[in-house]
Coordinates of C-alpha atoms in Angstrom, one line a residue:
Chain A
X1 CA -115.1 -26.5 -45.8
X2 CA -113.0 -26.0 -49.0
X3 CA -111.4 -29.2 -50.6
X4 CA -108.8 -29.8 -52.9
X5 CA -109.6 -33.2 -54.6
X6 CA -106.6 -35.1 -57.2
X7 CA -105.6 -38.4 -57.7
X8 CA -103.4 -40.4 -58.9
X9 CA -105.4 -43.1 -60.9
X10 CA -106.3 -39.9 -63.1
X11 CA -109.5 -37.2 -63.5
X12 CA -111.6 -40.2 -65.4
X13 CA -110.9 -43.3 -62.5
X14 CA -113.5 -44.7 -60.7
X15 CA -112.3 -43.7 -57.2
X16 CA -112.2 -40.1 -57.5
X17 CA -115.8 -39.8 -58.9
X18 CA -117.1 -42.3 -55.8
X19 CA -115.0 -39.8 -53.6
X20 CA -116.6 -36.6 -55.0
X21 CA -119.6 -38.0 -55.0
X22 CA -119.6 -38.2 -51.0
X23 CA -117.7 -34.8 -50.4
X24 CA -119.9 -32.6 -52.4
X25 CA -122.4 -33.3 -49.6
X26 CA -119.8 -32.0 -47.0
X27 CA -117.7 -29.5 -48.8
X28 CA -117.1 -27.4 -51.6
X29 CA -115.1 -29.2 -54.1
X30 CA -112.3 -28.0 -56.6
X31 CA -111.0 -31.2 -58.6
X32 CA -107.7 -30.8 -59.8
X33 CA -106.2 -34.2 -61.7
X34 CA -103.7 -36.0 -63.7
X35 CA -105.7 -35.9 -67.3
X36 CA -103.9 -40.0 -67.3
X37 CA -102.9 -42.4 -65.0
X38 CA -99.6 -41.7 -63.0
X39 CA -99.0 -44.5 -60.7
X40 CA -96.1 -45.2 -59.3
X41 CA -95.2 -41.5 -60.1
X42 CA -93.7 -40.9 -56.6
X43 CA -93.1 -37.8 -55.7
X44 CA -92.2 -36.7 -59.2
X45 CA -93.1 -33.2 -60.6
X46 CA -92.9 -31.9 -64.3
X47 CA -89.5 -29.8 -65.1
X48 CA -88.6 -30.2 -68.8
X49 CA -92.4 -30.2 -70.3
X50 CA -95.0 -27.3 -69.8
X51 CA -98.3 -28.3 -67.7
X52 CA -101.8 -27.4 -69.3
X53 CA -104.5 -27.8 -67.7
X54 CA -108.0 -28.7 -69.7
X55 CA -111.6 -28.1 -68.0
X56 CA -113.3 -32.2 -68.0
X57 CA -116.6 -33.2 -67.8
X58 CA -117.9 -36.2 -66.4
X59 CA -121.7 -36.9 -66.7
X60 CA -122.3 -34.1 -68.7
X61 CA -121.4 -32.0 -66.2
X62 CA -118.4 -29.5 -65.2
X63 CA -115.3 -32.0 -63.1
X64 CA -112.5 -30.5 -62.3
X65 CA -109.6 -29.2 -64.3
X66 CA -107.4 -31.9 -65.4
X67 CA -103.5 -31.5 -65.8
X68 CA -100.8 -33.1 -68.1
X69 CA -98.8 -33.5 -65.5
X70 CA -97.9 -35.5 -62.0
X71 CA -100.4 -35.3 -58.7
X72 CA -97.7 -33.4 -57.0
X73 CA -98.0 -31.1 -59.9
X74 CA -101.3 -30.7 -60.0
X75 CA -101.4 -30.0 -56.4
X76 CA -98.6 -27.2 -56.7
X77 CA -100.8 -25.5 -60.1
X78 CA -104.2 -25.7 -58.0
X79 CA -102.4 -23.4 -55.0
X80 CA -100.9 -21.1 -57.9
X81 CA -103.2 -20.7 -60.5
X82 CA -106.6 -22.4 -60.1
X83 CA -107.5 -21.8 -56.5
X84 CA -108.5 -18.6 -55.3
X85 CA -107.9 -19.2 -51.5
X86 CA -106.2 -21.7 -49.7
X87 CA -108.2 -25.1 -49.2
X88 CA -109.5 -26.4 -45.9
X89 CA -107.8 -30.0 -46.9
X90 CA -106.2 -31.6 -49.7
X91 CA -107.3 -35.6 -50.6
X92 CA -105.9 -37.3 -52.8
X93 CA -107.9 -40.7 -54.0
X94 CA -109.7 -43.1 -54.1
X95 CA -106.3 -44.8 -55.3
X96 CA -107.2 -48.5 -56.6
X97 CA -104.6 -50.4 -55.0
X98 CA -103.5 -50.4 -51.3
X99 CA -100.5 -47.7 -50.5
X100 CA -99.3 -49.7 -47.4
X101 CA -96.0 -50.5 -46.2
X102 CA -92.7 -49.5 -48.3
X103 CA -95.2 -48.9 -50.9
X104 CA -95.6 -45.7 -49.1
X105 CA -92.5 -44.3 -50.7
X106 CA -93.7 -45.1 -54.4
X107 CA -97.3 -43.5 -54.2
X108 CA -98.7 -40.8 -56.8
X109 CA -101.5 -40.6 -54.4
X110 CA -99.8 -40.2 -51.2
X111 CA -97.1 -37.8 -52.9
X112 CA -100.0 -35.4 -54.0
X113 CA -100.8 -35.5 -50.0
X114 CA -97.8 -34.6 -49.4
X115 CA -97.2 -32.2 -51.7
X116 CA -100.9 -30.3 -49.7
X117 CA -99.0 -30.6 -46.2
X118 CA -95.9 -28.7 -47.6
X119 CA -98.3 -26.2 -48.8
X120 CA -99.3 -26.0 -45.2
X121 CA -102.8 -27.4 -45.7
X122 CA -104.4 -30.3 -43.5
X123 CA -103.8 -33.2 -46.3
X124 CA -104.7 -37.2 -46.8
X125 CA -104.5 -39.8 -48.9
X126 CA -107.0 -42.7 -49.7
X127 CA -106.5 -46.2 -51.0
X128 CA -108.9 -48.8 -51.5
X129 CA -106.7 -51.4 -50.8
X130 CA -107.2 -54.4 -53.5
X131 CA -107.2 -53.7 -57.5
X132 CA -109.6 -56.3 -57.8
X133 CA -112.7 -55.1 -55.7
X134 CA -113.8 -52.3 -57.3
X135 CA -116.5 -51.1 -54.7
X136 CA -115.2 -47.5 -54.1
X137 CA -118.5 -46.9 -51.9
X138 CA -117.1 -47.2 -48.0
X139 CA -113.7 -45.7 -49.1
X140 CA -116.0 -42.9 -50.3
X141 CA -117.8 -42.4 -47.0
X142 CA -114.7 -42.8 -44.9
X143 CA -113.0 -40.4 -46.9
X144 CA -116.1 -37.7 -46.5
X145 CA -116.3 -39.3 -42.7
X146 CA -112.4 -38.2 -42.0
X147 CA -112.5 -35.3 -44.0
X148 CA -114.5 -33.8 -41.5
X149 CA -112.9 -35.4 -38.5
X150 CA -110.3 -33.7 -39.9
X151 CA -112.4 -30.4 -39.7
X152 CA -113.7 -30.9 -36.6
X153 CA -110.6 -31.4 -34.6
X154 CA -108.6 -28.5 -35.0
X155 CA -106.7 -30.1 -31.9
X156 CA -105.2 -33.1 -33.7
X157 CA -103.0 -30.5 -35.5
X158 CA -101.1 -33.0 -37.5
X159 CA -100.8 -32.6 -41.1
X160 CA -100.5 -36.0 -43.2
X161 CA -102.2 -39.1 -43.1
X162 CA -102.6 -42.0 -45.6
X163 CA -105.5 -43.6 -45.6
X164 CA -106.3 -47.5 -46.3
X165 CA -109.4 -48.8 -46.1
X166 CA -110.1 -52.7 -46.8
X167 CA -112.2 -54.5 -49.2
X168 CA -115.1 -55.1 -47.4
X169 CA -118.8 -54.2 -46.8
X170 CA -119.5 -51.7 -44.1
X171 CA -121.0 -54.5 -42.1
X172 CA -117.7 -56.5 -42.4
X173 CA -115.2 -53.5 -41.4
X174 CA -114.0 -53.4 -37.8
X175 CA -113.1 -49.8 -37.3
X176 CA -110.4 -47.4 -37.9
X177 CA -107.2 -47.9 -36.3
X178 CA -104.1 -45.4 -36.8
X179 CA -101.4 -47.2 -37.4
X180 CA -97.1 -47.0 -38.4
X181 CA -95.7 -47.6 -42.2
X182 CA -95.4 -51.9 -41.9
X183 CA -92.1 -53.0 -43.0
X184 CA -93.4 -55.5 -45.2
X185 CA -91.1 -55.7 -48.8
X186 CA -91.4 -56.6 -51.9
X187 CA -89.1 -59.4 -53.8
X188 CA -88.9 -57.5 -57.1
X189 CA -88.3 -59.8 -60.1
X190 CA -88.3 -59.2 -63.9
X191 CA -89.7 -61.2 -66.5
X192 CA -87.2 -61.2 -69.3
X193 CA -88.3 -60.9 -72.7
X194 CA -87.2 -60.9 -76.3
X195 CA -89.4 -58.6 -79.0
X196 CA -89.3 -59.4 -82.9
X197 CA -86.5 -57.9 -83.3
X198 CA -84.4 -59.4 -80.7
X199 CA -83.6 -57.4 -78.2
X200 CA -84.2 -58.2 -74.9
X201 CA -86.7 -56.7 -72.8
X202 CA -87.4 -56.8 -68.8
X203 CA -91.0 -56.9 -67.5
X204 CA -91.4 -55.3 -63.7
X205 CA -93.4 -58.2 -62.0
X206 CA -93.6 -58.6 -57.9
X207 CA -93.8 -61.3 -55.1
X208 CA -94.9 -59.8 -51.8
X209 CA -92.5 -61.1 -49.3
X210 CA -93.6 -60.6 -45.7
X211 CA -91.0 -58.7 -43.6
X212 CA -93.1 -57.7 -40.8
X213 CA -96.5 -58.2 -39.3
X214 CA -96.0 -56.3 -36.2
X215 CA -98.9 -55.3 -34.5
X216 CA -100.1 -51.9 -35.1
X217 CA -98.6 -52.1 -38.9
X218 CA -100.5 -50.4 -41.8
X219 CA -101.0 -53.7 -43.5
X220 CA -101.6 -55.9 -40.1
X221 CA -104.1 -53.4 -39.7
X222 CA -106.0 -53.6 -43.3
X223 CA -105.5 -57.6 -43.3
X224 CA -107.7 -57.5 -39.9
X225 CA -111.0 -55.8 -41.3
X226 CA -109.6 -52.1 -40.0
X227 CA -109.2 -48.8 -42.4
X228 CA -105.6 -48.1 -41.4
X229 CA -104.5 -44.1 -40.8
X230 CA -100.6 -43.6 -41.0
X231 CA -99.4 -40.1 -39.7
X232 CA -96.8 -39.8 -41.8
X233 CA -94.1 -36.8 -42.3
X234 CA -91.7 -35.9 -45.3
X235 CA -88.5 -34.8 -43.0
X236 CA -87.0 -38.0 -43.7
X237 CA -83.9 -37.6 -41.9
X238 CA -83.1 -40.2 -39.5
X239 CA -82.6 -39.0 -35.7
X240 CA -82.1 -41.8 -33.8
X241 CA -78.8 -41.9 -35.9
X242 CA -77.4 -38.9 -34.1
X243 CA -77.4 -41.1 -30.6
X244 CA -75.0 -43.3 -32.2
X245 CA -72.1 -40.9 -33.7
X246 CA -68.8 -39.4 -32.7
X247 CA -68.6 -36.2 -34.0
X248 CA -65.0 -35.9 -33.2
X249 CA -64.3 -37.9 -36.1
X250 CA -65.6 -36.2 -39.0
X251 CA -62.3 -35.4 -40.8
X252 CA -61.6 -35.8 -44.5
X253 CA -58.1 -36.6 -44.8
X254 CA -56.9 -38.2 -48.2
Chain B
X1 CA -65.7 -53.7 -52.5
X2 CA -68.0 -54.2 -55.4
X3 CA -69.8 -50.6 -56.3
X4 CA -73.3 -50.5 -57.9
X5 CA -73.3 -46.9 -59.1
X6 CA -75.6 -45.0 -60.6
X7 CA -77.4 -41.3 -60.8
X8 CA -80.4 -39.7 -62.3
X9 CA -78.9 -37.1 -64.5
X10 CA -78.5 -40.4 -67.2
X11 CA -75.1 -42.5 -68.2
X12 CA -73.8 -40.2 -70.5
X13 CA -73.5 -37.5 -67.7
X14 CA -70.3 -35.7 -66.3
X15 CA -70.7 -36.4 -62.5
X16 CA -71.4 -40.2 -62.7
X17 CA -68.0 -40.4 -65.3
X18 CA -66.3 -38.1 -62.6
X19 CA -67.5 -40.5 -59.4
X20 CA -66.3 -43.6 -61.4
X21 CA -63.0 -42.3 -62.3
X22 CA -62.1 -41.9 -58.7
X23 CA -64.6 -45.3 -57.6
X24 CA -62.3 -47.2 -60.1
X25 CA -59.3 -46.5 -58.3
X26 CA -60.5 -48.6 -54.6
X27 CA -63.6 -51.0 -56.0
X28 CA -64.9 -52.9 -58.4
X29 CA -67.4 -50.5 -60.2
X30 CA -70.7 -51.7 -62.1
X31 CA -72.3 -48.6 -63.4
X32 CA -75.9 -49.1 -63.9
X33 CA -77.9 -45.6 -64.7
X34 CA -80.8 -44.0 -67.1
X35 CA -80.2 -44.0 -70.7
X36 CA -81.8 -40.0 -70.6
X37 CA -81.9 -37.4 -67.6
X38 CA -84.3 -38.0 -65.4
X39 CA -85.0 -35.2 -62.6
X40 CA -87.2 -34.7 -60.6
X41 CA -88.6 -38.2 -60.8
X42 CA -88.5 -39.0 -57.2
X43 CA -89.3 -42.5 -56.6
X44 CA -91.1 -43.3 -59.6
X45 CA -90.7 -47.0 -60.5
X46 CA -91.8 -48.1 -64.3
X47 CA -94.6 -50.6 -64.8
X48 CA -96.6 -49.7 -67.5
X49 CA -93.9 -50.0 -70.4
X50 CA -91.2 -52.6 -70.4
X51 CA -87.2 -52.0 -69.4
X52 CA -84.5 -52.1 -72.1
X53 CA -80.9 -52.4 -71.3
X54 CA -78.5 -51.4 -73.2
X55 CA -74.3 -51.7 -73.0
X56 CA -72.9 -47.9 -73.0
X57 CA -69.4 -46.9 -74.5
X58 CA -67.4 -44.0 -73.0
X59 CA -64.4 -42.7 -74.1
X60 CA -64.0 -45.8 -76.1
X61 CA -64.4 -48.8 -73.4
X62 CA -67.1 -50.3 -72.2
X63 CA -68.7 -48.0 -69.5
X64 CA -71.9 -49.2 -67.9
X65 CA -75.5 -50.6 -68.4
X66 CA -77.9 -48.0 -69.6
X67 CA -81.5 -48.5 -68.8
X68 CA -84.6 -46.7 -69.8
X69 CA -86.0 -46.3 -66.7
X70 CA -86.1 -44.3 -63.7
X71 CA -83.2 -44.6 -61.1
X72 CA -85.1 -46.9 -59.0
X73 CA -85.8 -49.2 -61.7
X74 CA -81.8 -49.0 -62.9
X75 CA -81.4 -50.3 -58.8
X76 CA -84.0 -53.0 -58.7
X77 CA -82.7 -54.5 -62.3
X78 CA -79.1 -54.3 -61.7
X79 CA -80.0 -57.2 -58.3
X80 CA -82.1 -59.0 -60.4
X81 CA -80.4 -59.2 -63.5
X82 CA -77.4 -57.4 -63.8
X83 CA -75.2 -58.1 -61.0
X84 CA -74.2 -61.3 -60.0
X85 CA -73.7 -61.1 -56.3
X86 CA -74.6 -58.4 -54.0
X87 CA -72.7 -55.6 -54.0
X88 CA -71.2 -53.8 -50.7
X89 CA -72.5 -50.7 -51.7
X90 CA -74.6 -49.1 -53.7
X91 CA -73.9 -45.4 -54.5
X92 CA -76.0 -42.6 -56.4
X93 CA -73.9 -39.7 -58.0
X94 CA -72.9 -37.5 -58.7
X95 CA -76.0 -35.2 -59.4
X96 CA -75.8 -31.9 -60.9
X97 CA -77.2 -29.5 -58.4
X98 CA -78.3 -30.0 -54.8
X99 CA -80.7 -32.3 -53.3
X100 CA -81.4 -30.6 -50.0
X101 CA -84.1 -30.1 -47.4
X102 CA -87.1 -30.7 -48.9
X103 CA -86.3 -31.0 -52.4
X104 CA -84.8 -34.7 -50.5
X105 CA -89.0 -36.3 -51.3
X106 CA -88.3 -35.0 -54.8
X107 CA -84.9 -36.3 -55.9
X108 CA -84.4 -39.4 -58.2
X109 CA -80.4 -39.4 -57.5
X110 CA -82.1 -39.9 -53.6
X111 CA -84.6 -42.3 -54.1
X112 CA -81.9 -44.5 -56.4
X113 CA -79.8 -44.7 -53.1
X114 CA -83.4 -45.4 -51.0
X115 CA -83.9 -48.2 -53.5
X116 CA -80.3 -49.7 -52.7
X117 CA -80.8 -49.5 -48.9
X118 CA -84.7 -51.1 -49.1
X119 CA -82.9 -53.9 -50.5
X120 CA -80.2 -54.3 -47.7
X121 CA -77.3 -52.4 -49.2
X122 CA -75.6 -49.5 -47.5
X123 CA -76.3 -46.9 -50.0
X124 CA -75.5 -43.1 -50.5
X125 CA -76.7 -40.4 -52.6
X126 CA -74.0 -37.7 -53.6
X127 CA -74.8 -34.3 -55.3
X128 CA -72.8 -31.1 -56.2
X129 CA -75.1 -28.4 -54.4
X130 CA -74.7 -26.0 -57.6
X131 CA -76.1 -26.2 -61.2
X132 CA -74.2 -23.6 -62.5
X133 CA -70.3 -24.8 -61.0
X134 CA -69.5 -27.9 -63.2
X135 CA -66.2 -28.9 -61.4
X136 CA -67.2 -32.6 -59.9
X137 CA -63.7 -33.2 -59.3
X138 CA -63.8 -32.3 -54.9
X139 CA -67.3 -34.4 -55.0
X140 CA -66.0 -36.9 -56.6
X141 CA -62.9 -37.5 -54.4
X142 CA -64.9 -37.1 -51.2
X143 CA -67.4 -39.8 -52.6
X144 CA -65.2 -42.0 -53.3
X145 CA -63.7 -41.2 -49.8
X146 CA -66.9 -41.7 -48.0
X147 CA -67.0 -45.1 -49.6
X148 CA -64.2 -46.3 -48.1
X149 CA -65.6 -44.9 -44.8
X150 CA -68.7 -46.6 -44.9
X151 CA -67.3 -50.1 -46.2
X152 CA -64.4 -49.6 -43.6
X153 CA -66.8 -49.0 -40.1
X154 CA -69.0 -51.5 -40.1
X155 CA -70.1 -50.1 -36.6
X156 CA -71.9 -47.2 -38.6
X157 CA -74.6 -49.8 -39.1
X158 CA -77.1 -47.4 -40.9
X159 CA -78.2 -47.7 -44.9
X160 CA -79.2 -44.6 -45.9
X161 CA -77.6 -41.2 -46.6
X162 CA -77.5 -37.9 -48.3
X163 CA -74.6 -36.0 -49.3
X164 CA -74.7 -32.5 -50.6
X165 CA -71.2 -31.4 -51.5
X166 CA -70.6 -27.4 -51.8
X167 CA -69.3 -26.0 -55.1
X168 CA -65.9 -25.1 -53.3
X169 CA -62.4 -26.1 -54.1
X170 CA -60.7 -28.7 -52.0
X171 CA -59.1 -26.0 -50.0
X172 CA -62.1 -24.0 -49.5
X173 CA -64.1 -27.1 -48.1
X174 CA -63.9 -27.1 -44.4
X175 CA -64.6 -30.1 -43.1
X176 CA -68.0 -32.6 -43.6
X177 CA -71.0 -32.7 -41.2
X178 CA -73.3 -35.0 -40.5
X179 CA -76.9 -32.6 -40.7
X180 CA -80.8 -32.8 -40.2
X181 CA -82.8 -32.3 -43.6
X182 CA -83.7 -28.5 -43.4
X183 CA -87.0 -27.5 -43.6
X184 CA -86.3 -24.7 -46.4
X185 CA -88.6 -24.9 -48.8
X186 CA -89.7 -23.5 -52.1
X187 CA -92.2 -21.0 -53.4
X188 CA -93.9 -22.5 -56.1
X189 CA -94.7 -20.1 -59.3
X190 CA -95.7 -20.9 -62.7
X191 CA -95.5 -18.8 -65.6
X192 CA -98.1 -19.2 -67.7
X193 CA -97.9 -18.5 -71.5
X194 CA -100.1 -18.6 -74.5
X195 CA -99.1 -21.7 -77.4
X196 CA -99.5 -20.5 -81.3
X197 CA -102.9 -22.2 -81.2
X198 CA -104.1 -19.9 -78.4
X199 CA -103.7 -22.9 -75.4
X200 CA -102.2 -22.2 -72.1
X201 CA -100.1 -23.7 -70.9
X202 CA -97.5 -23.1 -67.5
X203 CA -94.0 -23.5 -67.1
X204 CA -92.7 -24.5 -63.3
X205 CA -90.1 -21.8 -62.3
X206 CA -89.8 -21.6 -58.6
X207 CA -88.1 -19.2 -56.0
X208 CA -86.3 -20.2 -52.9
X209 CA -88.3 -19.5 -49.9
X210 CA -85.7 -19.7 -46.0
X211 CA -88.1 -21.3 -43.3
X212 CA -85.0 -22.8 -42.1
X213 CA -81.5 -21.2 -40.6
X214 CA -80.9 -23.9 -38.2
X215 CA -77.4 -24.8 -37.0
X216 CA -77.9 -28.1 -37.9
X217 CA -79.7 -28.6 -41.5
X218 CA -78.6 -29.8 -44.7
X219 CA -78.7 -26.3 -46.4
X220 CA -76.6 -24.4 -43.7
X221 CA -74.0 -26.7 -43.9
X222 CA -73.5 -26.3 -47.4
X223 CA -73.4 -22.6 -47.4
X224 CA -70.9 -22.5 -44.5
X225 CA -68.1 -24.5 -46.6
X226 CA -69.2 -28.0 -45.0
X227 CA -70.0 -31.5 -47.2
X228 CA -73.2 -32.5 -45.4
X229 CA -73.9 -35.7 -44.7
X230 CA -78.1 -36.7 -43.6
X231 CA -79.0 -40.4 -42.4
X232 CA -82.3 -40.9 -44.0
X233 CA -85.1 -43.7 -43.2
X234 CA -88.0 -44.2 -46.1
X235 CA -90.1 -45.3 -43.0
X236 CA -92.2 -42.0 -43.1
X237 CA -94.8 -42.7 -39.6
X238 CA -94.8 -39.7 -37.8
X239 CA -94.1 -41.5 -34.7
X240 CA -94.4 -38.4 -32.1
X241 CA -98.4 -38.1 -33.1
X242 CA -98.4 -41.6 -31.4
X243 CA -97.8 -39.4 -28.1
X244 CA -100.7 -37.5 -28.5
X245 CA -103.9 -39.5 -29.7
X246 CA -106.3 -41.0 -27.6
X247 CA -107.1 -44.6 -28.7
X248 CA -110.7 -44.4 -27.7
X249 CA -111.8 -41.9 -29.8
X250 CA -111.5 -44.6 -33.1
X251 CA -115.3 -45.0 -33.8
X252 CA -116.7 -44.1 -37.1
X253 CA -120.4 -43.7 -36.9
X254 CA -122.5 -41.7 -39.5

């Protein structure tokens, strides 16, 4: 198994190491990350500024190749330039900070996923959801433990997943579950500010507001001791609109 | 009707003047938008550095709030501390080329609109499918058109859409449509050159690849003459893999 490893958190985090760590025993690895942290990227990729890509080492030893540039970037450059064949799978993680929810549609790490399936490869992402607890260890395994899941069942023939896994011990975690994007929001509020020269400033801060803890929700799920799985897709029409409409109507008349 | 508008090609831009000229004309307009162009964002949100507004003048009158910041970050300020009461609509335009199959997951003029409707607001994206044609003048009428429809059939109930508006005249557009996001999508290449200090570095260019003809997509419209018109969600679950698994197999043993 060939895998394609990036991140959002950047080639130095924590999370991608623990991750590597675990698929090295499974796969052949090609690490391919943003050379700084990108959260909260999106789905952005690099138009106006040239990518380069520099060759890291971590423990005195050859990483990866680590890119000026977006996870969705360094996803596209990896299947141009670096790769020499296709990957097996594309991961993107071990993201600090849960990806859960309408979260979803702001995710570096999830977008570099993304970005893998619209390349036509078998991709996920993985969050360890809390930035506090900073034990990347079970995310690690699971990751290494779906990556070949993934591998070894040809027949689930689905090609994006996002990955949350809770802050727990082994012992303490319930199971996986797959699960749909909860519809939990966020309040968004911004501290206002005024710098030495008096301009105002705005601050992003956030208060989780809960919208939604149906059942089989991606955060329900994580708040319940399970690692959550979200099949997710990037055709983001909406078809249960096209029930609703006329299409006699559709004139433009001024 | 009370208009939050704003884009991702920046304040000082063409189509957002062109969209407010005719938005003027039926609502009250507050233009809130990025300070410098910023494509190919997608939905990137700004926590790391801190949010400056500042008060834009064009054409000698006050024009709008310019914030350096993404176009989701121009939406989530402008509720919090811009705008005073909700607005009706919240409207995302006009950009300077097309945002079309999946180019959609890439597109900060989208994810501006996605913002809008997250936060309860029926929203729209609008783009001129051409980066060469610079006439915003049929976009702009049909936007402003299409705001009065939404604001005027309530029944329509949905918050979310995507409008791609053909670089025709008025006379050459045939109708609008409402579509499916294509699944065209693009061959990634990079061109990779050599800096005066010998670094390489790689420059996305990118060639249009057709998976996609079908009757009803984004794209197709366009090229026959037709405004297309896609309902989005930002719920991303692949709900037909739901159809398929087999809830017993969830175990994860080493």
């Amino acid at each position: 198994m060939k895998i394609l490893l990036t991140n959002d958190d950047g080639i130095y985090s924590k999370g991608i190491y623990a991750l590597y760590e675990e698929l090295v025993k499974i796969a052949e690895v090609i690490v391919v990350a943003p050379i700084t942290e990108q959260s909260a990227v999106g789905h952005a990729i690099t138009i106006s500024d040239p990518l380069r890509i520099y060759e890291v080492t971590r423990r005195n030893r050859f990483f990866g190749y680590g890119v000026k540039g977006t996870p969705a970037d360094c996803v596209k450059l990896a299947f141009d330039d670096i790769l020499t064949t296709k990957p097996d799978l594309v991961v993107s993680g071990i993201n600090h900070g849960a990806n859960l929810s309408s979260n979803v549609i702001y995710s570096g790490t999830v977008s570099a996923a993304t970005e893998g399936a619209m390349l036509g490869v078998t991709s996920f992402a993985i969050s360890l959801a809390s930035v506090e607890y900073d034990d990347f260890s079970v995310a690690a395994k699971f990751g290494s433990f779906f990556a070949k899941y993934l591998y070894g069942n040809k027949e689930i023939n689905h090609l994006l997943f996002n990955v949350n896994v809770p802050p727990l011990k082994r012992e303490e975690i319930k199971g996986w579950k797959y699960t749909v994007q909860g519809k939990t929001r966020y309040l968004d509020t911004f501290e206002k500010r005024v710098d030495p020269r008096g301009n105002t400033y705005f601050w992003l801060t956030g208060e989780k507001i809960i919208d939604d803890n149906g059942e089989n929700s991606d955060d329900k799920a994580v708040k319940n001791g399970y690692i959550s799985v979200t099949p997710l897709k990037y055709d983001l029409t909406d078809y249960s609109f096209f029930k609703e409409i006329d299409k006699e109507e559709l004139k433009w008349e001024e």
